XYZ file of N, CA and C in Angstrom:
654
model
N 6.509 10.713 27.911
C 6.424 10.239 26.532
C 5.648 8.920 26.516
N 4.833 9.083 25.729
C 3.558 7.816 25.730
C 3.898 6.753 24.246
N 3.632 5.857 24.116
C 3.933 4.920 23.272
C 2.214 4.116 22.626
N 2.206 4.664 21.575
C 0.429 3.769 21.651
C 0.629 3.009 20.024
N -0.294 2.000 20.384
C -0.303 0.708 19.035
C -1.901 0.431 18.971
N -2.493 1.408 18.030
C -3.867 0.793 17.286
C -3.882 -0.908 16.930
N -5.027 -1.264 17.532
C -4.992 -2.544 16.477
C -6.160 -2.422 15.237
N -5.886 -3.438 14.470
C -7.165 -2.700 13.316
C -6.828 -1.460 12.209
N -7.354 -1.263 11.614
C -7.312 -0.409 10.910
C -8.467 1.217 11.097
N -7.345 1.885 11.307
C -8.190 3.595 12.152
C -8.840 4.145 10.886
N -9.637 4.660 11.190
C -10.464 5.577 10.223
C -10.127 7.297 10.354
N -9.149 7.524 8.964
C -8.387 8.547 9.062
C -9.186 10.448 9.361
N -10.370 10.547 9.303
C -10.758 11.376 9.881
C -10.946 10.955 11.700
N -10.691 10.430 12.499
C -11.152 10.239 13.264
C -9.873 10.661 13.696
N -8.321 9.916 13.148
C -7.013 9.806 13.668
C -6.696 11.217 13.717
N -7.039 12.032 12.472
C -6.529 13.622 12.653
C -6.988 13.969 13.503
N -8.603 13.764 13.732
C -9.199 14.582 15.322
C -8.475 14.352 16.709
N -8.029 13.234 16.647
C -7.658 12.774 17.549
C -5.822 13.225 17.805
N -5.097 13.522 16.579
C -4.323 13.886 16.689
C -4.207 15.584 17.070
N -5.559 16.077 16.850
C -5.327 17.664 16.947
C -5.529 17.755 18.192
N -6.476 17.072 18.957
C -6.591 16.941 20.444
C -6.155 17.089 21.357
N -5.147 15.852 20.954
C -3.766 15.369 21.363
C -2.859 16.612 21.728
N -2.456 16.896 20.254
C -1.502 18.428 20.364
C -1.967 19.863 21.083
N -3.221 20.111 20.797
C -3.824 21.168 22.177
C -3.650 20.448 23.478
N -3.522 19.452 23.908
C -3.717 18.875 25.189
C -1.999 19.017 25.535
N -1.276 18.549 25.261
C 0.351 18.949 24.976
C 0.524 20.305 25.165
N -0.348 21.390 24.452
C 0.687 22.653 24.710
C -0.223 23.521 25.660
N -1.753 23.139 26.141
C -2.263 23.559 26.778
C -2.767 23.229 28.197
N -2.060 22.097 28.296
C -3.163 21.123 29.593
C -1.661 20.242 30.020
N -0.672 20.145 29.570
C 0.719 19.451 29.624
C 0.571 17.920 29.529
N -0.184 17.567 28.435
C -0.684 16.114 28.337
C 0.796 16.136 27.793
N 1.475 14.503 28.305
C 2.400 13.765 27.473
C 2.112 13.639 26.526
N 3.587 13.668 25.620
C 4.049 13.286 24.261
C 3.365 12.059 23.676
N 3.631 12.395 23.019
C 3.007 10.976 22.124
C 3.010 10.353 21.297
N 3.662 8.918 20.486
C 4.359 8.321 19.310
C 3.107 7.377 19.070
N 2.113 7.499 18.000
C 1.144 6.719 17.999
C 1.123 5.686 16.887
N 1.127 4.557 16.380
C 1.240 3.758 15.622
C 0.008 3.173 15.281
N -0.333 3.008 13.653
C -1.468 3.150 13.106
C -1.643 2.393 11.842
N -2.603 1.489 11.249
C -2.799 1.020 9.793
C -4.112 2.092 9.472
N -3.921 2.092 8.133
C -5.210 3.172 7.924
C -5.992 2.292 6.714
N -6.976 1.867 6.570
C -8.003 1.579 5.160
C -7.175 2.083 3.984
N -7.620 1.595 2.736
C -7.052 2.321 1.933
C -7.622 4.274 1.438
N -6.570 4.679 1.389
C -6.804 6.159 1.038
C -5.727 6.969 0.842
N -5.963 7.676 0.008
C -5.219 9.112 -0.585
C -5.064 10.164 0.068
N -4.047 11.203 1.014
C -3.764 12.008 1.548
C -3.408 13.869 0.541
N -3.948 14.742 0.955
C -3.317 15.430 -0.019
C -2.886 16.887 1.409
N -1.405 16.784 0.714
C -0.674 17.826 1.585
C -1.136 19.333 1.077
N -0.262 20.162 1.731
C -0.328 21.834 1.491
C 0.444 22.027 -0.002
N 1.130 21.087 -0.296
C 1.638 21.087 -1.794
C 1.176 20.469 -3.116
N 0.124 19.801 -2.596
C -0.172 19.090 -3.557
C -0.939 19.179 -4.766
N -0.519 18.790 -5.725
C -1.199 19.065 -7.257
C -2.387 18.063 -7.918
N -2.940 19.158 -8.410
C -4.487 18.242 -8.800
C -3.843 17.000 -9.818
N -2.999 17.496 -10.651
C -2.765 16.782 -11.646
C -1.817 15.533 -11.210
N -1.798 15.446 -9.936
C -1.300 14.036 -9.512
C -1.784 13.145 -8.670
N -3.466 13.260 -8.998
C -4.456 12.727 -8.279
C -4.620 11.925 -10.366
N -4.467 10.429 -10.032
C -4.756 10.129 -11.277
C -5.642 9.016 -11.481
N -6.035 8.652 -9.926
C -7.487 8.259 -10.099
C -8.339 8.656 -8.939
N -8.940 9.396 -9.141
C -10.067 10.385 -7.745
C -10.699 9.505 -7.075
N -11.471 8.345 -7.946
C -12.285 7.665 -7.435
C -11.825 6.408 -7.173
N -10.686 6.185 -6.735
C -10.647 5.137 -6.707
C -10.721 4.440 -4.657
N -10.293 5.288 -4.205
C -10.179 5.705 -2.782
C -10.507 6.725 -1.994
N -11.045 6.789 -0.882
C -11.124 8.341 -0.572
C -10.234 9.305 -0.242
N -9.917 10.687 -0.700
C -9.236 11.125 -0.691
C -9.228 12.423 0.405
N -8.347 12.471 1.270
C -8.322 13.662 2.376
C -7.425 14.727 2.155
N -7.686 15.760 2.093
C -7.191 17.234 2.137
C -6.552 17.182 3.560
N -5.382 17.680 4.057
C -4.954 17.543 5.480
C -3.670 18.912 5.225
N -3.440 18.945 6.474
C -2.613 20.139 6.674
C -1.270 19.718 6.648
N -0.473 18.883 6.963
C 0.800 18.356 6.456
C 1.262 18.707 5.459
N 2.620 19.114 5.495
C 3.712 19.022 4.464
C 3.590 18.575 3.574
N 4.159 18.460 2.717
C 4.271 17.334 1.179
C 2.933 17.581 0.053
N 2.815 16.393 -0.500
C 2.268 15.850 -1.912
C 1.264 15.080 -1.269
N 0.976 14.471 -2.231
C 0.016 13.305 -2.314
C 0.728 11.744 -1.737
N -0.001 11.429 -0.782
C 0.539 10.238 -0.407
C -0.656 9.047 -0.145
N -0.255 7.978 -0.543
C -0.659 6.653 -0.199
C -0.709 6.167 1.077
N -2.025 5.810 2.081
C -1.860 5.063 3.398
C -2.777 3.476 3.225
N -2.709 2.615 3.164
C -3.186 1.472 3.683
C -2.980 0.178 4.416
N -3.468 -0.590 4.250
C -3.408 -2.032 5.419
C -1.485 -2.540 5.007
N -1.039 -2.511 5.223
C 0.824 -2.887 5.571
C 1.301 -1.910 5.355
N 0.752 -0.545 5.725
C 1.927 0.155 5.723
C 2.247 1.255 7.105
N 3.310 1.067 8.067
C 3.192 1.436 9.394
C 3.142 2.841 9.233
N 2.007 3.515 9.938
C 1.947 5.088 9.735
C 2.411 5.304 11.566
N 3.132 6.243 11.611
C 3.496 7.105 13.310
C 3.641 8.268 13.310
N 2.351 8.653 13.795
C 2.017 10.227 14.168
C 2.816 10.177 15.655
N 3.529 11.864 15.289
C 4.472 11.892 16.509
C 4.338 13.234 16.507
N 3.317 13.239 18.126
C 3.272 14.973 18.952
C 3.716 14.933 19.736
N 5.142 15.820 19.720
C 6.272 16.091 20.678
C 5.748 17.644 21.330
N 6.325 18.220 21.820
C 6.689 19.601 22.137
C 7.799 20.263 22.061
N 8.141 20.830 20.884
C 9.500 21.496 20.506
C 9.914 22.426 21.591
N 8.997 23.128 22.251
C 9.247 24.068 23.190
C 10.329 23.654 24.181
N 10.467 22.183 24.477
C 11.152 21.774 25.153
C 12.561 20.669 24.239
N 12.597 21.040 23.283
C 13.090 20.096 21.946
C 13.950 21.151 21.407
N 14.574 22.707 21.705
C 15.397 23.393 20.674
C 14.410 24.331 20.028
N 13.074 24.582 19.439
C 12.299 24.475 18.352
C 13.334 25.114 17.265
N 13.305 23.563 16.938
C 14.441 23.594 15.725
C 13.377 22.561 14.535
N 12.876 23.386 13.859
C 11.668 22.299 12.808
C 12.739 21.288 11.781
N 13.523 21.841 11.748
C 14.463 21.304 10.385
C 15.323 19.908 11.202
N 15.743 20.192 12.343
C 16.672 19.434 13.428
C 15.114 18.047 13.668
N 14.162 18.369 14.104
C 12.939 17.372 14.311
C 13.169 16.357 12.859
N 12.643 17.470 11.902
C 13.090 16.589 10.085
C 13.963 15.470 10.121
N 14.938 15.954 10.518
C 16.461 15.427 10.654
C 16.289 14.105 10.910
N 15.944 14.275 12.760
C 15.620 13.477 13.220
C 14.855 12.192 13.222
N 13.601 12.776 12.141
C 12.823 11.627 11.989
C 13.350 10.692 11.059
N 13.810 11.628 9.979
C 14.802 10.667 9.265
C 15.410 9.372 9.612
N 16.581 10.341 10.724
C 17.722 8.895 11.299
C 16.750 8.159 11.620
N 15.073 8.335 12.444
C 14.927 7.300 13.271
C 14.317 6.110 12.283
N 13.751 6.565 10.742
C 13.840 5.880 9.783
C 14.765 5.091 9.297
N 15.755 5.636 9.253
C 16.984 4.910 8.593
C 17.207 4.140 10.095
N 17.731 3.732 10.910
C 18.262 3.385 12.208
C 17.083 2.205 12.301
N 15.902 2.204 12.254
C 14.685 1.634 12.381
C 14.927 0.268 10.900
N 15.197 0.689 10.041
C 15.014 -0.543 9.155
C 16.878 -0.672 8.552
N 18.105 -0.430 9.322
C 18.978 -1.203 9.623
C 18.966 -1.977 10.397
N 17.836 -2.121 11.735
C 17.890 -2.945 12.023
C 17.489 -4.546 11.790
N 17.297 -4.061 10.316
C 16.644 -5.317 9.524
C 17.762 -5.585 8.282
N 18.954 -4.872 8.270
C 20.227 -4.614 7.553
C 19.914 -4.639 6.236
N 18.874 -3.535 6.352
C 18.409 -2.734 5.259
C 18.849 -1.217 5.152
N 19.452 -0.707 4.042
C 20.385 0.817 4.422
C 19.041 1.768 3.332
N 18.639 2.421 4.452
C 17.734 3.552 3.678
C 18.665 4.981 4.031
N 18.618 5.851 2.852
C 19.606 7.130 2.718
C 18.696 7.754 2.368
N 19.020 9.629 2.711
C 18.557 10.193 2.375
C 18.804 10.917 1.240
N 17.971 11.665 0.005
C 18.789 12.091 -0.977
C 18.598 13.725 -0.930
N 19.282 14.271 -1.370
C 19.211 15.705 -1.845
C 18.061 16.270 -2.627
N 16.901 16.836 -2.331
C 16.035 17.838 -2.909
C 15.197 16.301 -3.082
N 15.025 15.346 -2.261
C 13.779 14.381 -2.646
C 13.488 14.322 -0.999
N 12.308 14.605 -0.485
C 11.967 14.277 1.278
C 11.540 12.694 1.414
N 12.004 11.880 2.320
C 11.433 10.709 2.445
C 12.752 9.991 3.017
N 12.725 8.609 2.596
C 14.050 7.818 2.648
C 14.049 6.855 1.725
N 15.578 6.591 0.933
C 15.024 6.401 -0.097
C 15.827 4.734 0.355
N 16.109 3.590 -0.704
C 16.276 2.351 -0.790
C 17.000 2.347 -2.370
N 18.344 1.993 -2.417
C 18.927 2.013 -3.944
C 19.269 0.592 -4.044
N 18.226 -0.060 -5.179
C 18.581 -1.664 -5.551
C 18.433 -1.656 -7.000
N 19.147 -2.582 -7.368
C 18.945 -2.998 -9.183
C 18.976 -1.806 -9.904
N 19.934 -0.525 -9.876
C 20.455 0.463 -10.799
C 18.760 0.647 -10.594
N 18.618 1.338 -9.465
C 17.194 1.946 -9.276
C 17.407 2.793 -7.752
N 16.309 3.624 -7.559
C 16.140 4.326 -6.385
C 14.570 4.334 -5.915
N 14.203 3.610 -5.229
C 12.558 3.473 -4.182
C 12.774 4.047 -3.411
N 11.444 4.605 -2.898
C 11.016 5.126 -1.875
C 10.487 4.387 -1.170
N 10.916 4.165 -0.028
C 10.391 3.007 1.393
C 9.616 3.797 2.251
N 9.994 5.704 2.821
C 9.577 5.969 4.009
C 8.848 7.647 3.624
N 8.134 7.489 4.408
C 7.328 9.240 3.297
C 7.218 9.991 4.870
N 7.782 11.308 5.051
C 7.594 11.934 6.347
C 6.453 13.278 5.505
N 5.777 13.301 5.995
C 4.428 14.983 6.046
C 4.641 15.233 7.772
N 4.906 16.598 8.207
C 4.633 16.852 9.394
C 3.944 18.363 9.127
N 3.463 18.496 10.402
C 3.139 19.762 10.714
C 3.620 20.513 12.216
N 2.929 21.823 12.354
C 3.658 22.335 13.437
C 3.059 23.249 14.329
N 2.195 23.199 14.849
C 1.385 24.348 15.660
C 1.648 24.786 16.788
N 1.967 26.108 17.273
C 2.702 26.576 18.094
C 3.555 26.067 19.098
N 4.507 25.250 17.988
C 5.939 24.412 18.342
C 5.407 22.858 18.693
N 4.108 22.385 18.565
C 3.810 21.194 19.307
C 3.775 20.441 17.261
N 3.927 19.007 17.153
C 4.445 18.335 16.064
C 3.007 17.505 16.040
N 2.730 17.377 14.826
C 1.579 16.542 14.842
C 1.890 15.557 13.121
N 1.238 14.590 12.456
C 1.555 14.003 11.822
C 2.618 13.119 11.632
N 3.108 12.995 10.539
C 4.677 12.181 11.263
C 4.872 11.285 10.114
N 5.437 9.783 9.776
C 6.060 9.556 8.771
C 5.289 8.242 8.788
N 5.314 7.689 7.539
C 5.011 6.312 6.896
C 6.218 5.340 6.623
N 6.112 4.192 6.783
C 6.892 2.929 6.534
C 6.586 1.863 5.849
N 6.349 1.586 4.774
C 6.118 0.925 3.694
C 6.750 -0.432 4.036
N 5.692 -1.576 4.900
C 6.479 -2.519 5.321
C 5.666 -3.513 4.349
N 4.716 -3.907 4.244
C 4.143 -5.029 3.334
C 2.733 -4.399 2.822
N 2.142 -3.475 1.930
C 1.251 -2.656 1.659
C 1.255 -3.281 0.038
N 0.145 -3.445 -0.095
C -0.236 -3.721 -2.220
C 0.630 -2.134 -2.938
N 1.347 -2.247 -3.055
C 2.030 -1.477 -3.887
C 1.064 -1.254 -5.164
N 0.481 -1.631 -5.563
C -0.258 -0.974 -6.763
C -1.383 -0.134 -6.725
N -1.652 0.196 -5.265
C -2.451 1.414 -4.544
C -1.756 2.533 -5.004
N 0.008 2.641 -4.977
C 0.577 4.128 -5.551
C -0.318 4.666 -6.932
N -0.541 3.680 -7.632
C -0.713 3.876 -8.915
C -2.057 4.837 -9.184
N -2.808 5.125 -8.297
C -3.670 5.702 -7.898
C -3.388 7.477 -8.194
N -2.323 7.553 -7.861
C -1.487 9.013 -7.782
C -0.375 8.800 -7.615
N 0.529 10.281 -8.566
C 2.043 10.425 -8.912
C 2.743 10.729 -6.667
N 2.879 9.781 -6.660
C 3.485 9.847 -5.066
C 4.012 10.604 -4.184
N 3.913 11.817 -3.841
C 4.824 12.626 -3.051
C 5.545 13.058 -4.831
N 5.101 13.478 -5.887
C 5.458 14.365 -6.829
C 6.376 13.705 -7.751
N 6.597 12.246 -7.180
C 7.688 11.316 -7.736
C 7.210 10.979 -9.544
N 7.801 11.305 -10.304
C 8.081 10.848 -11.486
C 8.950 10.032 -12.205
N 8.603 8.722 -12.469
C 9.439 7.732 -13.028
C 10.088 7.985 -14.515
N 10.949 8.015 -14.654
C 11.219 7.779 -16.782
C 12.406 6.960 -16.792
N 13.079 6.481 -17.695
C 14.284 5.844 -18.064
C 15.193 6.417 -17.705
N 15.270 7.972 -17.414
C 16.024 8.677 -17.633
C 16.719 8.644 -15.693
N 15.575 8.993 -14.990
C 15.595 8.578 -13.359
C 14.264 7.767 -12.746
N 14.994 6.145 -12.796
C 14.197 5.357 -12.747
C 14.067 5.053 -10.810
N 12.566 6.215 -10.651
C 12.266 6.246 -9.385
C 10.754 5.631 -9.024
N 10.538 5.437 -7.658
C 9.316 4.360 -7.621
C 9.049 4.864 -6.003
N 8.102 3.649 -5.717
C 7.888 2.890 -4.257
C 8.382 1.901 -4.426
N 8.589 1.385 -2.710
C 8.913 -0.213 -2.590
C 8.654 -0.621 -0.916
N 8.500 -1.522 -0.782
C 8.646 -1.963 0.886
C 9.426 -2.856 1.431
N 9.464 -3.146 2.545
C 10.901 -4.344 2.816
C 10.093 -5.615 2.573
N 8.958 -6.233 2.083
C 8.415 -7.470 1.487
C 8.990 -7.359 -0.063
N 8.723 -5.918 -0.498
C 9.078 -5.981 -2.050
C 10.937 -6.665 -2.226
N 11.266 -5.968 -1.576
C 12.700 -6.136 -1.766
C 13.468 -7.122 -0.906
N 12.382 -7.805 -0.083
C 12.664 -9.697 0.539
C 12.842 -9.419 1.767
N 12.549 -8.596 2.559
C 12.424 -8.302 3.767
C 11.002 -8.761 4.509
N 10.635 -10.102 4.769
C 9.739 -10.469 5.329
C 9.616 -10.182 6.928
N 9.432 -9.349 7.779
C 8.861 -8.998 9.110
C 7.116 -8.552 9.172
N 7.148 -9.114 10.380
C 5.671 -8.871 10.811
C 5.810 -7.624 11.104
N 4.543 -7.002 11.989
C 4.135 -5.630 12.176
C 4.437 -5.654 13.651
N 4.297 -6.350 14.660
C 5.153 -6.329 15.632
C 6.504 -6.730 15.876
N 7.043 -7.364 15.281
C 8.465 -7.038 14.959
C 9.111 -5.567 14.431
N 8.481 -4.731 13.815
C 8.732 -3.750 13.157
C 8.762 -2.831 14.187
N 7.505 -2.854 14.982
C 7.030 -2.002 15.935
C 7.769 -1.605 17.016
N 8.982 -3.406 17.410
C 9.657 -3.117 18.374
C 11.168 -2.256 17.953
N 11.125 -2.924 16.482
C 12.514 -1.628 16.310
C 11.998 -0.252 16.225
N 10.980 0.306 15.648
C 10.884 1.288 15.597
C 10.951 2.450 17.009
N 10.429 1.439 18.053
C 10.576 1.832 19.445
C 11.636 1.777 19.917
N 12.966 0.836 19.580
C 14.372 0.857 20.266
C 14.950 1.873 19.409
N 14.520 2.151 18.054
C 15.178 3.082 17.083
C 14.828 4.662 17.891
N 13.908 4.835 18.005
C 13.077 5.953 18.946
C 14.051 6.198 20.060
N 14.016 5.098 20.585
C 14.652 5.991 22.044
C 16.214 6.326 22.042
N 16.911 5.729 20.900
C 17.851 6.465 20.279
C 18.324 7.424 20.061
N 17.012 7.823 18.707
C 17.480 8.842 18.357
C 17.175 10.435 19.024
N 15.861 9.817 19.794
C 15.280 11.038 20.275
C 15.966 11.490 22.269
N 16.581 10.176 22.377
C 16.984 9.986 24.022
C 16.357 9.897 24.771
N 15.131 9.009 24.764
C 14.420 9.088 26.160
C 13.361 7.956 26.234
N 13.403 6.889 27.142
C 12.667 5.705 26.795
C 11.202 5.866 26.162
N 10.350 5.016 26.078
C 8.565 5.645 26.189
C 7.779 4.661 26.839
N 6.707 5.219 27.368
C 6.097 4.329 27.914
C 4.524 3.890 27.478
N 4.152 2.633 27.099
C 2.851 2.100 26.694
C 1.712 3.068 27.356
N 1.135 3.284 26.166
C -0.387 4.374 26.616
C -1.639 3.256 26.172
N -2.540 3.710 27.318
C -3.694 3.220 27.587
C -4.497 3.399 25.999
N -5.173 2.445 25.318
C -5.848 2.743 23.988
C -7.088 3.761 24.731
């Protein structure tokens, strides 16, 4: 299990190539696992679910079509993205149990900042409940090619929040009625750097998944 930290900001066609690579090299060549940590430019993601009509400004960013799970999602400069290609083959291949998983390592990852992110019923992500409200802090899209995991989840640690506004978020709709959003741990007074973050996310990791990792060569 390999551990890697971009510095800079990756250029998101390059990261998918590199992530598909990755995952043929894993189920064909027995390349180690791999937890890769990433800032991306600003840009718009659009999953296998996603609706035109929640692209609500086209031009404002570039926007990528990708094979992942979900909606429409937001990536830019503060917000920690970790693509994680495991090999289920050796994991259960249990896709829903991986889900699970990434979850806790979300939630587990920003208690350690004694911040409580929960998960809710029929909404994917992790959510943050403050001020008779419910945010979204953590957005998981994965995918799955013959049992090997590619893509992986976002962490909304200090990112311009008014990039969402770009598009309805992972399908999220706000009204009076269920007053839902984004947020990050700067929004809600959680000041940490990006290597601070980095190291819980790595003690949260070997947690939940059981097994240390080790620093990969850029």
């Amino acid at each position: 299990m390999e551990w890697r930290i971009s510095e800079g900001l990756v250029d998101y066609p390059a990261a998918l190539a590199e992530m598909e690579a990755r995952a043929e090299a894993i189920r064909h060549q027995g390349a180690p696992e791999l937890v890769w940590l990433v800032e991306h430019p600003p840009l718009y993601t659009a999953g296998t679910s996603a609706k035109g009509g929640d692209l609500l400004q086209p031009d404002r960013f570039p926007v990528y079509a990708t094979g992942r799970g979900g909606q429409y999602t937001y990536h830019g400069p503060g917000q920690r993205v970790a693509y994680v290609m495991l090999d289920l083959k050796n994991r259960g291949e249990d896709v829903r149990r991986y889900v699970r998983d990434l979850e806790e390592w979300i939630i587990r990852t920003l208690a350690r900042f004694n911040l409580k992110g929960e998960r809710r019923e029929g909404r994917v992500g992790i959510w943050v409940a403050h001020d008779r409200r419910e945010d979204k802090i953590a957005a998981i899209g994965v995918r799955v090619r013959r049992w090997v995991t590619f893509h992986g989840i976002s962490i909304n640690v200090d990112p311009d929040l008014s990039h969402f506004s770009g598009i309805v978020p992972c399908g999220i709709q706000e009204s009076a009625a269920a007053p839902l959003g984004v947020t990050s741990l700067a929004a809600l007074g959680y000041i940490v750097s990006m290597p601070e973050f980095d190291m819980a996310l790595r003690g949260a990791f070997a947690e939940v998944f059981g097994e240390p990792v080790a620093d990969a060569a850029e």
